């Protein structure tokens, strides 16, 4: 499914309602990772109804035990194309008998993509059609290309800019779970230089980020991405080992802590949505 305006062209796959391409029409530049399966075969999956991993791969709710894979199941489901126009598309996923085996809630999840000038906005809309509260987490996982070898660039020419932060306080992951250990990375001029080994220990998990906008830039040319994500209390930064991309991940939810009791209602960051209510959050990509 293709969206286009004067400046941008975006392609979305109904499987996972996943953004696959974001190209500049003025200089033919691709801003997204090209999904090389040798490293990581996705580009921008939606994380729902959980973010991260569950302790033991299971959770408890209503006296029953359920299993969910890391980041949930929505990224592997085929969404219904609800709306498609020149610069806007809406993809919808609803609960089924099969999802109830893993997640005992009624829900309607919509991903709305909109082009606006040189920006793409992705809005998550979660609706509870039931009378009982809906418990969920949700997050984004877009991977932005950092093409080494193009125009003389190397991975270390790229950096992330955090306008409101002078240091990053990163929670360590232990078997994909949040450990009590915190590592502090001091930023110089609000910048985090990218290096492959930065992610050898998995994602940088942030709970106290002050910035609600992060820029991906480089020292060689003017190509840049400004990523805005107001309203997401958690954030992850990740890349596959040795791959030329960086994921900027806004989360409403987080992986289980090492000592979590596995009860869904006690999960950190869980969202509680009453019946008949629709919950929304958006992130935006502004390209230069």
CSV table of C-alpha atoms in Angstrom, one decimal:
chain,number,residue,atom,x,y,z
A,1,UNK,CA,0.0,0.0,0.0
A,2,UNK,CA,1.5,3.3,-1.2
A,3,UNK,CA,1.0,6.8,0.3
A,4,UNK,CA,2.5,9.8,-1.4
A,5,UNK,CA,2.5,13.6,-1.4
A,6,UNK,CA,4.8,16.2,-3.1
A,7,UNK,CA,7.8,15.3,-0.9
A,8,UNK,CA,7.5,11.8,0.4
A,9,UNK,CA,6.4,8.2,-0.6
A,10,UNK,CA,5.6,5.6,2.1
A,11,UNK,CA,4.8,2.0,1.7
A,12,UNK,CA,2.9,0.0,4.3
A,13,UNK,CA,2.5,-3.8,4.4
A,14,UNK,CA,-0.9,-5.0,5.8
A,15,UNK,CA,1.0,-7.8,7.5
A,16,UNK,CA,1.7,-6.2,10.8
A,17,UNK,CA,0.6,-2.8,9.4
A,18,UNK,CA,4.3,-2.4,9.0
A,19,UNK,CA,5.9,0.7,7.5
A,20,UNK,CA,8.3,-0.8,4.9
A,21,UNK,CA,9.7,2.3,3.0
A,22,UNK,CA,9.9,6.0,3.6
A,23,UNK,CA,11.5,7.7,0.6
A,24,UNK,CA,12.2,11.3,-0.3
A,25,UNK,CA,10.8,12.1,-3.7
A,26,UNK,CA,13.0,15.2,-4.1
A,27,UNK,CA,16.4,13.4,-3.7
A,28,UNK,CA,15.4,9.7,-3.9
A,29,UNK,CA,16.7,8.9,-0.4
A,30,UNK,CA,15.4,5.9,1.6
A,31,UNK,CA,15.2,6.6,5.3
A,32,UNK,CA,14.2,3.1,6.5
A,33,UNK,CA,16.4,0.0,7.0
A,34,UNK,CA,16.1,-2.4,4.1
A,35,UNK,CA,15.2,-5.5,6.2
A,36,UNK,CA,18.3,-7.6,5.4
A,37,UNK,CA,17.4,-11.0,6.9
A,38,UNK,CA,21.1,-11.7,7.7
A,39,UNK,CA,20.7,-9.1,10.5
A,40,UNK,CA,17.0,-8.3,11.1
A,41,UNK,CA,14.2,-8.9,8.6
A,42,UNK,CA,11.8,-6.2,9.9
A,43,UNK,CA,11.6,-2.5,9.4
A,44,UNK,CA,9.0,-1.0,11.8
A,45,UNK,CA,6.9,-3.6,13.7
A,46,UNK,CA,4.1,-2.6,16.1
A,47,UNK,CA,4.6,-4.0,19.6
A,48,UNK,CA,1.2,-5.1,21.0
A,49,UNK,CA,-0.3,-6.2,23.4
A,50,UNK,CA,3.0,-6.3,25.3
A,51,UNK,CA,6.4,-4.5,24.9
A,52,UNK,CA,9.5,-6.6,25.5
A,53,UNK,CA,9.6,-10.0,27.1
A,54,UNK,CA,7.5,-11.7,29.8
A,55,UNK,CA,9.2,-13.4,32.7
A,56,UNK,CA,9.2,-17.1,31.7
A,57,UNK,CA,7.3,-16.1,28.5
A,58,UNK,CA,4.0,-16.2,30.5
A,59,UNK,CA,1.6,-13.9,32.5
A,60,UNK,CA,-1.3,-14.5,34.8
A,61,UNK,CA,-4.7,-13.0,34.6
A,62,UNK,CA,-8.1,-13.9,36.0
A,63,UNK,CA,-6.6,-17.1,37.6
A,64,UNK,CA,-5.3,-18.4,34.3
A,65,UNK,CA,-1.8,-18.5,32.8
A,66,UNK,CA,-1.2,-17.3,29.2
A,67,UNK,CA,1.8,-17.3,26.9
A,68,UNK,CA,2.9,-14.4,24.6
A,69,UNK,CA,6.1,-14.0,22.6
A,70,UNK,CA,8.4,-11.1,23.0
A,71,UNK,CA,6.7,-7.9,21.8
A,72,UNK,CA,3.3,-9.7,21.4
A,73,UNK,CA,1.5,-10.9,18.3
A,74,UNK,CA,0.2,-7.9,16.3
A,75,UNK,CA,3.4,-7.6,14.2
A,76,UNK,CA,2.7,-11.0,12.7
A,77,UNK,CA,-1.0,-10.6,12.0
A,78,UNK,CA,-2.6,-9.4,8.8
A,79,UNK,CA,-4.5,-6.1,9.4
A,80,UNK,CA,-7.6,-5.1,7.5
A,81,UNK,CA,-7.2,-2.1,5.2
A,82,UNK,CA,-9.8,0.2,6.7
A,83,UNK,CA,-9.0,3.4,4.7
A,84,UNK,CA,-6.6,4.3,1.9
A,85,UNK,CA,-6.3,7.7,0.3
A,86,UNK,CA,-3.5,9.6,-1.3
A,87,UNK,CA,-1.7,10.6,1.9
A,88,UNK,CA,-3.5,8.6,4.6
A,89,UNK,CA,-4.2,5.0,5.4
A,90,UNK,CA,-5.7,3.1,8.4
A,91,UNK,CA,-5.1,-0.6,9.2
A,92,UNK,CA,-7.2,-2.4,11.8
A,93,UNK,CA,-6.8,-5.6,13.8
A,94,UNK,CA,-9.5,-7.1,16.0
A,95,UNK,CA,-9.5,-9.8,18.6
A,96,UNK,CA,-10.5,-13.3,17.5
A,97,UNK,CA,-11.0,-16.7,19.1
A,98,UNK,CA,-7.3,-17.4,18.3
A,99,UNK,CA,-6.1,-14.3,20.1
A,100,UNK,CA,-8.3,-15.1,23.1
A,101,UNK,CA,-6.1,-18.2,23.7
A,102,UNK,CA,-3.2,-16.0,24.3
A,103,UNK,CA,-4.8,-12.7,25.3
A,104,UNK,CA,-8.3,-12.8,26.9
A,105,UNK,CA,-9.4,-9.3,25.9
A,106,UNK,CA,-11.6,-7.8,23.3
A,107,UNK,CA,-9.8,-5.0,21.4
A,108,UNK,CA,-9.6,-3.0,18.2
A,109,UNK,CA,-6.2,-1.8,17.3
A,110,UNK,CA,-5.8,0.7,14.4
A,111,UNK,CA,-2.6,2.1,12.9
A,112,UNK,CA,-3.2,5.4,11.1
A,113,UNK,CA,-0.4,6.7,8.8
A,114,UNK,CA,-0.5,10.2,7.5
A,115,UNK,CA,1.9,12.2,5.3
A,116,UNK,CA,2.1,15.9,6.1
A,117,UNK,CA,4.7,17.8,4.1
A,118,UNK,CA,8.1,16.2,4.9
A,119,UNK,CA,6.7,14.3,7.8
A,120,UNK,CA,5.0,10.9,8.4
A,121,UNK,CA,2.8,10.5,11.5
A,122,UNK,CA,1.9,7.1,12.9
A,123,UNK,CA,-1.0,7.0,15.3
A,124,UNK,CA,-1.9,4.0,17.5
A,125,UNK,CA,-5.6,3.8,18.3
A,126,UNK,CA,-6.6,1.2,20.8
A,127,UNK,CA,-10.4,0.8,21.4
A,128,UNK,CA,-12.0,-1.3,24.1
A,129,UNK,CA,-15.4,-2.7,22.8
A,130,UNK,CA,-16.1,-4.7,26.0
A,131,UNK,CA,-17.4,-3.8,29.5
A,132,UNK,CA,-14.3,-5.0,31.3
A,133,UNK,CA,-11.1,-3.0,31.4
A,134,UNK,CA,-8.6,-3.7,28.7
A,135,UNK,CA,-5.0,-4.2,29.9
A,136,UNK,CA,-2.3,-3.6,27.2
A,137,UNK,CA,1.1,-2.2,26.3
A,138,UNK,CA,2.1,-0.8,22.9
A,139,UNK,CA,5.2,0.6,21.2
A,140,UNK,CA,6.9,1.4,18.0
A,141,UNK,CA,10.1,-0.1,16.6
A,142,UNK,CA,11.1,1.9,13.4
A,143,UNK,CA,14.5,1.2,12.1
A,144,UNK,CA,16.3,4.1,10.4
A,145,UNK,CA,19.0,3.4,7.8
A,146,UNK,CA,22.6,4.5,8.5
A,147,UNK,CA,24.1,3.4,5.2
A,148,UNK,CA,27.9,2.9,5.6
A,149,UNK,CA,29.9,3.2,2.4
A,150,UNK,CA,27.4,5.6,0.8
A,151,UNK,CA,29.0,9.0,0.1
A,152,UNK,CA,32.0,8.2,2.2
A,153,UNK,CA,29.9,7.5,5.4
A,154,UNK,CA,30.8,5.0,8.1
A,155,UNK,CA,28.5,3.9,11.0
A,156,UNK,CA,30.6,6.0,13.4
A,157,UNK,CA,29.8,9.2,11.3
A,158,UNK,CA,26.2,9.0,12.7
A,159,UNK,CA,25.0,10.3,16.0
A,160,UNK,CA,21.8,10.8,17.9
A,161,UNK,CA,20.9,14.2,19.4
A,162,UNK,CA,18.9,14.6,22.6
A,163,UNK,CA,18.0,18.3,23.0
A,164,UNK,CA,16.9,17.9,26.7
A,165,UNK,CA,19.3,15.3,28.0
A,166,UNK,CA,22.9,15.5,29.1
A,167,UNK,CA,23.2,11.8,30.1
A,168,UNK,CA,21.3,8.6,29.4
A,169,UNK,CA,20.5,6.3,32.3
A,170,UNK,CA,20.1,2.8,30.7
A,171,UNK,CA,18.6,-0.2,32.4
A,172,UNK,CA,20.5,-3.4,31.7
A,173,UNK,CA,18.7,-6.4,30.3
A,174,UNK,CA,19.1,-9.8,31.9
A,175,UNK,CA,17.7,-12.6,29.7
A,176,UNK,CA,15.5,-10.0,28.0
A,177,UNK,CA,14.2,-8.8,31.4
A,178,UNK,CA,14.8,-5.5,33.1
A,179,UNK,CA,17.5,-5.8,35.8
A,180,UNK,CA,18.2,-3.3,38.7
A,181,UNK,CA,21.5,-2.4,37.1
A,182,UNK,CA,21.7,1.0,35.5
A,183,UNK,CA,24.5,2.3,33.3
A,184,UNK,CA,24.9,6.0,32.7
A,185,UNK,CA,26.2,7.3,29.3
A,186,UNK,CA,27.3,10.9,29.5
A,187,UNK,CA,26.5,12.9,26.3
A,188,UNK,CA,28.7,15.5,24.8
A,189,UNK,CA,26.8,18.4,23.5
A,190,UNK,CA,23.6,16.3,23.9
A,191,UNK,CA,25.0,13.8,21.3
A,192,UNK,CA,25.3,10.0,21.4
A,193,UNK,CA,27.9,8.8,18.7
A,194,UNK,CA,26.8,5.5,17.2
A,195,UNK,CA,29.1,2.5,17.4
A,196,UNK,CA,28.3,-1.1,16.6
A,197,UNK,CA,29.4,-2.3,20.0
A,198,UNK,CA,27.0,0.1,21.7
A,199,UNK,CA,24.3,-2.5,21.2
A,200,UNK,CA,26.3,-5.7,21.8
A,201,UNK,CA,24.5,-6.0,25.1
A,202,UNK,CA,21.1,-5.5,23.6
A,203,UNK,CA,18.9,-2.4,23.6
A,204,UNK,CA,19.5,0.8,25.6
A,205,UNK,CA,16.4,0.9,27.8
A,206,UNK,CA,15.4,4.3,29.1
A,207,UNK,CA,12.8,5.2,31.7
A,208,UNK,CA,13.8,8.8,32.5
A,209,UNK,CA,14.4,10.3,29.1
A,210,UNK,CA,13.6,14.1,29.2
A,211,UNK,CA,13.7,14.7,25.4
A,212,UNK,CA,10.5,14.0,23.4
A,213,UNK,CA,12.4,14.5,20.2
A,214,UNK,CA,15.6,12.8,19.0
A,215,UNK,CA,17.5,13.6,15.8
A,216,UNK,CA,19.5,11.1,13.8
A,217,UNK,CA,22.3,13.0,11.9
A,218,UNK,CA,25.8,12.5,10.5
A,219,UNK,CA,29.0,14.5,10.2
A,220,UNK,CA,29.2,14.2,6.4
A,221,UNK,CA,26.0,15.5,4.8
A,222,UNK,CA,22.7,17.2,5.7
A,223,UNK,CA,20.5,14.1,5.6
A,224,UNK,CA,18.7,13.8,8.9
A,225,UNK,CA,15.6,12.4,10.7
A,226,UNK,CA,13.8,14.2,13.5
A,227,UNK,CA,11.8,11.7,15.5
A,228,UNK,CA,9.0,13.1,17.8
A,229,UNK,CA,7.3,10.9,20.4
A,230,UNK,CA,5.5,13.0,23.1
A,231,UNK,CA,3.4,10.9,25.5
A,232,UNK,CA,5.5,7.7,25.5
A,233,UNK,CA,7.1,7.2,29.0
A,234,UNK,CA,9.7,4.6,28.0
A,235,UNK,CA,12.1,4.5,25.1
A,236,UNK,CA,14.5,1.9,23.6
A,237,UNK,CA,17.4,2.3,21.2
A,238,UNK,CA,18.7,-0.8,19.4
A,239,UNK,CA,20.5,-2.2,16.4
A,240,UNK,CA,21.3,-5.8,15.4
A,241,UNK,CA,25.0,-6.7,15.7
A,242,UNK,CA,27.0,-5.1,12.9
A,243,UNK,CA,24.0,-3.8,11.0
A,244,UNK,CA,23.7,-0.3,9.5
A,245,UNK,CA,20.6,0.9,11.2
A,246,UNK,CA,19.3,2.2,14.5
A,247,UNK,CA,15.9,1.7,16.0
A,248,UNK,CA,14.2,4.5,17.8
A,249,UNK,CA,11.5,2.9,19.9
A,250,UNK,CA,8.8,4.8,21.8
A,251,UNK,CA,7.0,2.6,24.3
A,252,UNK,CA,3.9,2.7,26.5
A,253,UNK,CA,5.0,-0.3,28.4
A,254,UNK,CA,8.2,-2.2,29.1
A,255,UNK,CA,9.6,-5.7,29.5
A,256,UNK,CA,9.0,-7.5,32.8
A,257,UNK,CA,11.5,-6.9,35.6
A,258,UNK,CA,13.7,-9.7,36.8
A,259,UNK,CA,11.6,-10.0,40.0
A,260,UNK,CA,8.1,-9.4,38.5
A,261,UNK,CA,5.3,-11.5,40.0
A,262,UNK,CA,4.0,-12.2,36.4
A,263,UNK,CA,0.5,-10.8,37.2
A,264,UNK,CA,-0.6,-8.7,34.2
A,265,UNK,CA,-2.4,-6.1,36.3
A,266,UNK,CA,0.9,-5.5,38.2
A,267,UNK,CA,3.1,-5.2,35.1
A,268,UNK,CA,5.1,-1.9,34.9
A,269,UNK,CA,3.8,0.4,32.3
A,270,UNK,CA,0.6,-1.5,31.7
A,271,UNK,CA,-2.2,0.6,30.2
A,272,UNK,CA,-5.8,0.2,31.6
A,273,UNK,CA,-8.6,1.2,29.2
A,274,UNK,CA,-12.2,1.2,30.4
A,275,UNK,CA,-15.0,-0.1,28.2
A,276,UNK,CA,-16.1,2.0,25.2
A,277,UNK,CA,-13.0,4.2,25.4
A,278,UNK,CA,-10.4,4.8,22.6
A,279,UNK,CA,-6.8,5.5,23.6
A,280,UNK,CA,-4.3,7.2,21.2
A,281,UNK,CA,-0.6,8.0,20.9
A,282,UNK,CA,1.4,9.2,17.9
A,283,UNK,CA,5.0,9.4,16.8
A,284,UNK,CA,6.3,11.4,13.9
A,285,UNK,CA,9.2,11.2,11.5
A,286,UNK,CA,10.4,14.6,10.0
A,287,UNK,CA,13.0,14.1,7.3
A,288,UNK,CA,15.7,16.5,6.0
